[in-house]
CSV table of C-alpha atoms in Angstrom, one decimal:
chain,number,residue,atom,x,y,z
A,1,MET,CA,56.0,-9.6,10.2
A,2,ASN,CA,53.0,-12.1,10.6
A,3,THR,CA,52.7,-14.7,13.1
A,4,HIS,CA,50.5,-17.5,12.7
A,5,SER,CA,49.0,-19.6,15.5
A,6,ALA,CA,47.8,-22.5,13.2
A,7,ILE,CA,49.1,-23.7,10.2
A,8,LEU,CA,47.8,-26.1,7.8
A,9,VAL,CA,50.4,-27.9,5.6
A,10,THR,CA,49.3,-30.2,3.0
A,11,GLY,CA,51.9,-33.1,1.9
A,12,GLY,CA,53.0,-33.0,5.6
A,13,ALA,CA,54.2,-36.5,5.6
A,14,GLY,CA,56.3,-36.2,2.5
A,15,PHE,CA,59.9,-35.5,2.6
A,16,ILE,CA,60.1,-31.8,2.4
A,17,GLY,CA,56.6,-31.4,4.0
A,18,SER,CA,57.9,-33.6,7.3
A,19,ALA,CA,60.9,-31.4,7.7
A,20,VAL,CA,58.9,-28.3,7.5
A,21,VAL,CA,56.5,-29.7,10.3
A,22,ARG,CA,59.0,-31.0,12.5
A,23,ARG,CA,60.8,-27.4,12.5
A,24,LEU,CA,57.1,-26.0,13.2
A,25,ILE,CA,56.5,-27.7,16.0
A,26,ARG,CA,60.0,-27.5,17.5
A,27,GLU,CA,60.3,-23.8,16.9
A,28,SER,CA,57.3,-21.6,16.1
A,29,GLY,CA,54.5,-22.7,18.5
A,30,ALA,CA,52.2,-22.9,16.4
A,31,PHE,CA,49.2,-25.6,16.2
A,32,VAL,CA,49.8,-27.8,13.0
A,33,THR,CA,47.5,-29.6,11.0
A,34,VAL,CA,48.9,-32.1,8.2
A,35,VAL,CA,46.8,-33.1,5.5
A,36,ASP,CA,48.1,-35.9,3.4
A,37,SER,CA,46.7,-38.4,1.5
A,38,LEU,CA,49.6,-41.1,2.1
A,39,THR,CA,50.5,-42.0,-1.4
A,40,TYR,CA,53.7,-44.3,-1.7
A,41,ALA,CA,55.7,-41.2,-0.8
A,42,GLY,CA,54.0,-40.2,2.5
A,43,ASN,CA,55.2,-41.9,5.3
A,44,LEU,CA,54.1,-41.2,8.9
A,45,GLU,CA,57.3,-42.4,10.4
A,46,SER,CA,58.8,-39.2,9.2
A,47,LEU,CA,56.8,-37.2,11.6
A,48,ALA,CA,57.3,-39.7,14.6
A,49,GLU,CA,59.2,-37.1,16.3
A,50,VAL,CA,56.2,-35.0,16.4
A,51,ASP,CA,53.0,-37.1,16.1
A,52,GLN,CA,52.5,-36.9,19.8
A,53,HIS,CA,52.8,-33.5,20.6
A,54,PRO,CA,49.8,-31.4,21.6
A,55,ARG,CA,50.2,-28.8,19.1
A,56,PHE,CA,50.0,-31.5,15.8
A,57,ARG,CA,47.1,-32.9,14.3
A,58,PHE,CA,47.2,-35.3,11.4
A,59,GLU,CA,44.6,-35.5,8.7
A,60,GLN,CA,44.5,-38.3,5.8
A,61,VAL,CA,42.7,-36.4,3.1
A,62,ASP,CA,43.2,-36.1,-0.6
A,63,ILE,CA,43.4,-32.2,-1.6
A,64,CYS,CA,41.3,-33.2,-4.4
A,65,ASP,CA,38.7,-33.8,-2.0
A,66,ALA,CA,36.7,-30.6,-1.6
A,67,GLY,CA,34.2,-31.6,1.3
A,68,GLU,CA,37.0,-33.1,3.3
A,69,LEU,CA,39.6,-30.0,2.9
A,70,GLY,CA,36.3,-27.7,3.9
A,71,ARG,CA,35.9,-29.6,7.0
A,72,VAL,CA,39.6,-29.4,7.9
A,73,PHE,CA,39.6,-26.0,7.3
A,74,ALA,CA,36.5,-25.4,9.6
A,75,LEU,CA,38.4,-27.9,12.1
A,76,SER,CA,41.7,-26.4,12.2
A,77,GLN,CA,41.1,-22.6,11.7
A,78,PRO,CA,44.6,-22.1,9.9
A,79,ASP,CA,46.4,-18.5,9.7
A,80,ALA,CA,48.2,-20.1,7.1
A,81,VAL,CA,48.4,-22.9,4.4
A,82,ILE,CA,51.8,-24.3,3.5
A,83,HIS,CA,51.1,-26.0,-0.1
A,84,LEU,CA,53.4,-29.0,-0.5
A,85,ALA,CA,51.2,-31.7,-1.5
A,86,ALA,CA,52.3,-33.0,-5.1
A,87,GLU,CA,53.3,-35.9,-7.4
A,88,SER,CA,57.1,-34.9,-7.6
A,89,HIS,CA,59.1,-37.5,-9.6
A,90,VAL,CA,59.7,-36.8,-13.2
A,91,ASP,CA,60.1,-40.4,-14.1
A,92,ARG,CA,56.8,-41.5,-12.7
A,93,SER,CA,55.3,-38.4,-14.5
A,94,ILE,CA,56.5,-39.9,-17.8
A,95,ASP,CA,55.0,-42.9,-17.1
A,96,ASP,CA,51.6,-41.8,-15.8
A,97,ALA,CA,51.2,-38.0,-16.3
A,98,GLY,CA,47.3,-38.0,-15.5
A,99,VAL,CA,48.0,-38.5,-11.9
A,100,PHE,CA,50.3,-35.6,-11.7
A,101,VAL,CA,47.6,-33.6,-13.7
A,102,ARG,CA,45.0,-34.8,-10.9
A,103,THR,CA,47.0,-33.8,-8.0
A,104,ASN,CA,49.2,-30.9,-9.0
A,105,VAL,CA,46.8,-29.2,-11.1
A,106,MET,CA,43.3,-30.1,-10.0
A,107,GLY,CA,44.3,-30.7,-6.1
A,108,THR,CA,45.8,-27.3,-6.1
A,109,TYR,CA,42.9,-25.8,-7.6
A,110,THR,CA,40.6,-27.7,-5.1
A,111,LEU,CA,42.6,-26.3,-2.7
A,112,LEU,CA,42.7,-22.6,-3.4
A,113,VAL,CA,38.8,-22.7,-3.9
A,114,GLU,CA,38.3,-24.0,-0.1
A,115,ALA,CA,41.1,-21.5,1.1
A,116,ARG,CA,39.4,-18.6,-0.5
A,117,ARG,CA,35.8,-19.5,0.6
A,118,TYR,CA,37.7,-20.1,4.3
A,119,TRP,CA,39.6,-16.8,4.0
A,120,GLN,CA,36.4,-14.8,2.9
A,121,GLN,CA,34.6,-15.5,6.1
A,122,LEU,CA,37.3,-14.4,8.4
A,123,PRO,CA,37.1,-11.2,10.6
A,124,HIS,CA,39.3,-8.3,8.9
A,125,ASP,CA,42.5,-8.9,11.0
A,126,GLY,CA,42.1,-12.5,10.1
A,127,ARG,CA,41.9,-12.0,6.5
A,128,SER,CA,45.1,-9.4,6.6
A,129,ARG,CA,46.9,-12.3,8.7
A,130,PHE,CA,46.2,-14.9,6.4
A,131,ARG,CA,48.8,-16.4,4.2
A,132,PHE,CA,48.6,-19.3,1.4
A,133,LEU,CA,52.3,-20.5,0.7
A,134,HIS,CA,52.7,-22.2,-2.3
A,135,VAL,CA,55.9,-24.2,-2.5
A,136,SER,CA,56.9,-25.2,-6.3
A,137,THR,CA,60.1,-26.3,-8.1
A,138,ASP,CA,62.8,-24.7,-10.2
A,139,GLU,CA,61.8,-27.3,-13.0
A,140,VAL,CA,59.2,-25.0,-14.3
A,141,PHE,CA,62.1,-22.7,-16.0
A,142,GLY,CA,63.1,-25.5,-18.0
A,143,SER,CA,67.0,-26.4,-18.9
A,144,LEU,CA,69.5,-23.3,-18.9
A,145,GLY,CA,72.7,-22.7,-20.2
A,146,GLU,CA,76.0,-23.0,-18.5
A,147,SER,CA,75.7,-19.5,-17.3
A,148,GLU,CA,72.2,-18.6,-17.2
A,149,TYR,CA,70.2,-18.6,-13.7
A,150,ALA,CA,66.5,-18.5,-13.1
A,151,ARG,CA,64.9,-15.5,-11.5
A,152,GLU,CA,61.6,-14.7,-10.2
A,153,ASP,CA,60.4,-13.2,-13.7
A,154,THR,CA,62.5,-15.8,-15.9
A,155,PRO,CA,59.8,-17.1,-18.3
A,156,TYR,CA,58.3,-20.5,-17.6
A,157,GLU,CA,59.1,-23.4,-20.2
A,158,PRO,CA,58.6,-26.6,-18.3
A,159,ASN,CA,59.7,-29.8,-20.3
A,160,SER,CA,58.5,-32.6,-18.6
A,161,PRO,CA,54.5,-33.6,-17.4
A,162,TYR,CA,56.0,-33.1,-13.8
A,163,SER,CA,57.2,-29.4,-14.4
A,164,ALA,CA,54.3,-28.7,-16.6
A,165,THR,CA,51.7,-29.4,-13.6
A,166,LYS,CA,53.7,-27.6,-11.3
A,167,ALA,CA,54.1,-24.6,-13.7
A,168,GLY,CA,50.0,-24.9,-14.1
A,169,SER,CA,49.7,-24.8,-10.2
A,170,ASP,CA,52.1,-21.8,-9.9
A,171,HIS,CA,49.8,-20.0,-12.7
A,172,LEU,CA,46.6,-20.7,-10.4
A,173,VAL,CA,48.1,-19.5,-7.4
A,174,ARG,CA,49.3,-16.3,-9.1
A,175,ALA,CA,45.4,-16.0,-10.6
A,176,TRP,CA,43.9,-16.4,-7.2
A,177,HIS,CA,46.0,-13.7,-5.9
A,178,HIS,CA,45.5,-11.3,-8.7
A,179,THR,CA,41.6,-11.8,-9.5
A,180,TYR,CA,40.3,-12.8,-5.9
A,181,GLY,CA,42.8,-11.1,-3.7
A,182,LEU,CA,43.9,-14.5,-1.8
A,183,PRO,CA,47.2,-13.5,-0.1
A,184,THR,CA,49.4,-16.0,-1.9
A,185,ILE,CA,53.2,-16.4,-2.1
A,186,THR,CA,55.1,-18.6,-4.5
A,187,THR,CA,58.5,-20.3,-4.0
A,188,ASN,CA,60.5,-22.1,-6.7
A,189,CYS,CA,63.0,-24.5,-4.7
A,190,CYS,CA,65.9,-26.2,-6.3
A,191,ASN,CA,66.9,-29.9,-5.6
A,192,ASN,CA,66.6,-31.0,-2.0
A,193,TYR,CA,68.4,-33.9,-0.6
A,194,GLY,CA,68.4,-35.1,3.3
A,195,PRO,CA,66.9,-37.5,5.8
A,196,HIS,CA,63.6,-39.3,5.0
A,197,GLN,CA,63.7,-38.7,1.4
A,198,PHE,CA,61.9,-41.6,-0.7
A,199,PRO,CA,64.4,-43.8,-2.4
A,200,GLU,CA,63.6,-43.4,-6.2
A,201,LYS,CA,65.5,-39.8,-5.7
A,202,LEU,CA,69.1,-39.7,-7.0
A,203,ILE,CA,71.0,-39.3,-3.6
A,204,PRO,CA,69.3,-42.2,-1.5
A,205,LEU,CA,68.9,-44.4,-4.5
A,206,VAL,CA,72.6,-44.5,-4.8
A,207,ILE,CA,73.2,-45.1,-1.2
A,208,LEU,CA,70.9,-48.2,-1.0
A,209,CYS,CA,72.2,-49.6,-4.3
A,210,ALA,CA,75.8,-49.4,-2.8
A,211,LEU,CA,74.6,-51.0,0.5
A,212,GLU,CA,73.2,-53.8,-1.4
A,213,GLY,CA,75.7,-53.9,-3.9
A,214,ARG,CA,73.5,-53.3,-7.1
A,215,PRO,CA,74.5,-51.6,-10.2
A,216,ILE,CA,74.0,-47.5,-9.5
A,217,PRO,CA,72.3,-46.2,-12.4
A,218,VAL,CA,73.3,-43.0,-14.3
A,219,TYR,CA,71.3,-41.5,-16.8
A,220,GLY,CA,73.2,-40.6,-20.1
A,221,THR,CA,76.6,-39.3,-19.7
A,222,GLY,CA,75.6,-38.2,-16.1
A,223,LYS,CA,76.7,-34.5,-17.0
A,224,ASN,CA,73.6,-33.1,-16.0
A,225,VAL,CA,73.7,-30.3,-13.7
A,226,ARG,CA,71.7,-29.4,-10.1
A,227,ASP,CA,71.9,-26.8,-7.7
A,228,TRP,CA,71.6,-29.0,-4.3
A,229,MET,CA,70.3,-27.7,-0.8
A,230,HIS,CA,69.9,-29.8,2.3
A,231,VAL,CA,66.0,-29.8,3.3
A,232,ASP,CA,66.5,-28.3,6.6
A,233,ASP,CA,67.6,-25.2,5.1
A,234,THR,CA,64.6,-25.4,2.6
A,235,ALA,CA,62.2,-26.0,5.7
A,236,GLU,CA,63.9,-23.0,7.3
A,237,ALA,CA,63.7,-20.8,4.2
A,238,LEU,CA,59.7,-21.8,4.2
A,239,GLN,CA,59.0,-20.8,7.5
A,240,THR,CA,60.8,-17.4,7.1
A,241,VAL,CA,59.3,-16.7,4.0
A,242,LEU,CA,55.8,-17.3,5.5
A,243,ARG,CA,56.3,-15.0,8.4
A,244,GLU,CA,58.4,-12.2,6.4
A,245,ALA,CA,57.0,-12.1,2.8
A,246,GLU,CA,54.3,-10.1,1.4
A,247,PRO,CA,51.5,-11.3,-0.4
A,248,GLY,CA,51.7,-11.6,-4.5
A,249,HIS,CA,55.4,-12.3,-4.1
A,250,SER,CA,57.5,-15.0,-5.5
A,251,TYR,CA,61.1,-16.2,-4.4
A,252,CYS,CA,63.5,-18.3,-6.1
A,253,ILE,CA,65.5,-20.8,-3.1
A,254,GLY,CA,68.8,-22.0,-4.3
A,255,GLY,CA,71.6,-23.7,-2.5
A,256,TYR,CA,74.6,-22.4,-4.6
A,257,ASP,CA,75.5,-25.8,-4.7
A,258,GLU,CA,75.5,-27.1,-8.5
A,259,HIS,CA,76.9,-30.8,-8.9
A,260,SER,CA,76.6,-32.9,-12.1
A,261,ASN,CA,74.5,-36.0,-11.4
A,262,LEU,CA,77.7,-38.0,-12.1
A,263,SER,CA,80.0,-36.1,-9.5
A,264,VAL,CA,77.4,-36.7,-6.7
A,265,VAL,CA,77.3,-40.3,-7.1
A,266,ARG,CA,81.0,-40.4,-7.1
A,267,GLU,CA,80.8,-38.1,-3.8
A,268,VAL,CA,78.1,-40.6,-2.3
A,269,CYS,CA,80.5,-43.5,-3.2
A,270,GLY,CA,83.7,-41.7,-1.8
A,271,ILE,CA,81.7,-41.1,1.6
A,272,LEU,CA,80.5,-44.6,1.8
A,273,ASN,CA,84.2,-46.0,0.9
A,274,HIS,CA,85.3,-44.1,4.2
A,275,LEU,CA,82.4,-45.2,6.5
A,276,LEU,CA,81.6,-48.5,5.4
A,277,PRO,CA,84.4,-50.1,2.9
A,278,ASP,CA,83.2,-53.1,0.8
A,279,PRO,CA,85.7,-55.7,0.9
A,280,SER,CA,84.7,-56.2,-3.0
A,281,GLY,CA,86.4,-53.3,-3.5
A,282,PRO,CA,85.3,-49.2,-4.1
A,283,TYR,CA,81.6,-48.6,-4.6
A,284,GLU,CA,82.3,-46.7,-7.7
A,285,ARG,CA,82.7,-50.3,-9.5
A,286,LEU,CA,79.0,-50.3,-9.4
A,287,ILE,CA,78.4,-47.3,-11.3
A,288,THR,CA,76.5,-48.3,-14.7
A,289,PHE,CA,75.5,-45.9,-17.3
A,290,VAL,CA,72.0,-46.4,-18.6
A,291,GLN,CA,69.5,-45.0,-21.2
A,292,ASP,CA,68.9,-41.4,-20.4
A,293,ARG,CA,65.5,-40.1,-19.4
A,294,PRO,CA,63.4,-38.8,-22.1
A,295,GLY,CA,63.7,-35.2,-22.7
A,296,HIS,CA,66.1,-34.9,-19.6
A,297,ASP,CA,66.9,-31.3,-19.0
A,298,MET,CA,70.5,-30.2,-18.8
A,299,ARG,CA,70.8,-27.8,-16.1
A,300,TYR,CA,68.6,-26.3,-13.1
A,301,ALA,CA,70.1,-23.1,-11.4
A,302,VAL,CA,68.4,-20.3,-9.6
A,303,ASP,CA,69.5,-16.9,-8.4
A,304,GLY,CA,68.7,-16.6,-4.6
A,305,SER,CA,69.6,-13.0,-4.3
A,306,ARG,CA,66.0,-11.5,-4.1
A,307,ILE,CA,65.4,-13.8,-0.7
A,308,GLU,CA,68.5,-12.9,0.4
A,309,ARG,CA,68.1,-9.1,-0.1
A,310,GLU,CA,64.6,-8.8,0.7
A,311,ILE,CA,64.1,-11.4,3.5
A,312,GLY,CA,67.8,-11.9,4.7
A,313,TRP,CA,67.7,-15.8,4.2
A,314,ALA,CA,70.7,-17.8,2.7
A,315,PRO,CA,71.3,-21.7,2.9
A,316,ARG,CA,73.4,-22.5,6.0
A,317,ARG,CA,74.9,-25.9,5.1
A,318,SER,CA,77.3,-26.8,2.3
A,319,PHE,CA,77.0,-29.9,0.2
A,320,ALA,CA,79.7,-31.6,1.3
A,321,GLU,CA,78.4,-31.3,5.0
A,322,GLY,CA,74.8,-32.1,4.5
A,323,LEU,CA,75.7,-35.2,2.0
A,324,ARG,CA,78.0,-36.9,4.5
A,325,SER,CA,75.5,-36.2,7.4
A,326,THR,CA,72.5,-37.5,4.9
A,327,VAL,CA,74.8,-40.9,4.0
A,328,VAL,CA,75.6,-41.2,7.7
A,329,TRP,CA,71.4,-41.1,8.5
A,330,TYR,CA,70.8,-43.7,5.9
A,331,LEU,CA,73.6,-45.8,7.4
A,332,GLU,CA,71.9,-45.3,10.8
A,333,ASN,CA,68.3,-45.7,10.1
A,334,ARG,CA,68.2,-48.9,7.7
A,335,GLU,CA,64.9,-50.0,9.4
A,336,TRP,CA,63.3,-46.9,8.0
A,337,TRP,CA,64.3,-47.5,4.3
A,338,GLN,CA,63.9,-51.2,4.8
A,339,ARG,CA,60.3,-50.9,5.7
A,340,VAL,CA,59.8,-48.1,2.9
A,341,LEU,CA,61.0,-50.8,0.5
A,342,SER,CA,58.9,-53.2,1.9
A,343,GLY,CA,56.1,-51.2,-0.4
A,344,ALA,CA,55.5,-51.6,-4.1
A,345,TYR,CA,58.7,-49.5,-5.2
A,346,ARG,CA,61.7,-51.9,-5.3
A,347,GLY,CA,64.2,-49.4,-6.6
A,348,GLU,CA,63.6,-50.3,-10.4
A,349,ARG,CA,63.9,-47.9,-13.3
A,350,LEU,CA,61.0,-45.6,-14.0
A,351,GLY,CA,60.2,-43.3,-16.5
A,352,LEU,CA,60.7,-45.4,-19.8
A,353,ALA,CA,57.2,-46.0,-20.7
A,354,SER,CA,56.3,-45.5,-24.3
A,355,PHE,CA,53.1,-43.4,-25.3
A,356,GLU,CA,51.5,-46.6,-26.3
A,357,THR,CA,52.1,-47.9,-22.8
A,358,GLU,CA,50.5,-44.8,-21.3
A,359,THR,CA,47.4,-45.0,-23.7
A,360,ASP,CA,46.9,-48.9,-22.5
A,361,ALA,CA,47.0,-48.3,-19.2
A,362,ARG,CA,43.9,-45.9,-19.5
């Protein structure tokens, strides 16, 4: 078991990253340095709970900037890196894949180079203690049949520009371990939900559309299935993996809670009907089926038995419990998402750009 007194978290102002940072500050006793370039999805308000803590430091740095990364490594002297910085929205990757290649592939490469440079100059005990935890997605395994589950040895078959760039980053991390000996660990996580999630993702988008009386978009028939896990469970899983896992291992992290997109939308509407009835009628009336996303994978699901067997971790929260608490959070934190929406994103449909549009944008 390793203990880490200083941890560098990339993408720590994002949705999962901020949950990880809040947990580390609250429970680990580690000094935590956050590296985040603060793109549209990064929000310092998600770190308000810890931003004045003496064991917290924030650095606005792009992970493609090798010089700045080198400075941060020298300043923070981490025992571990948790790499969460990524462009993560499939629809946006369809509109502009180049941004995803830059951050997810080149950014990960740059971070690996600087991490290895830093790791090599550590004394022997520091080198043996150091860990590089790379956080990836179940989408790298591609679309599954009705009864299939992705496992750590499942071949990669990414189908979107987003998942392809995440697959590329996974392969780079693996190569840096096997070629250079960098002590890396990779996790492939299922769909996350919970507080502080950017409104372009399904659950917060449904909540906000319902509250504003706008159409709630459902792609295609809504039968696409995802495995869902509360972000606090994910944060706990990542902390446990960082502490317990051996270098070179990978772990699938799933919630064991599969639901179709349409059923998730209906469940959110049902919770809102109970908590905040609309005089105009049930929120389900706003459900609107729209043109499907290009190349929309039908089902993702992972087998999380390895992490439970080897490390003893399993999710704690049921989807029903976590979803209700998430809806309550958005109802009680309107100022947070209203400020988020005051930026460039307005809840519009993304991911319909044609090849010509992408080419013209260059």
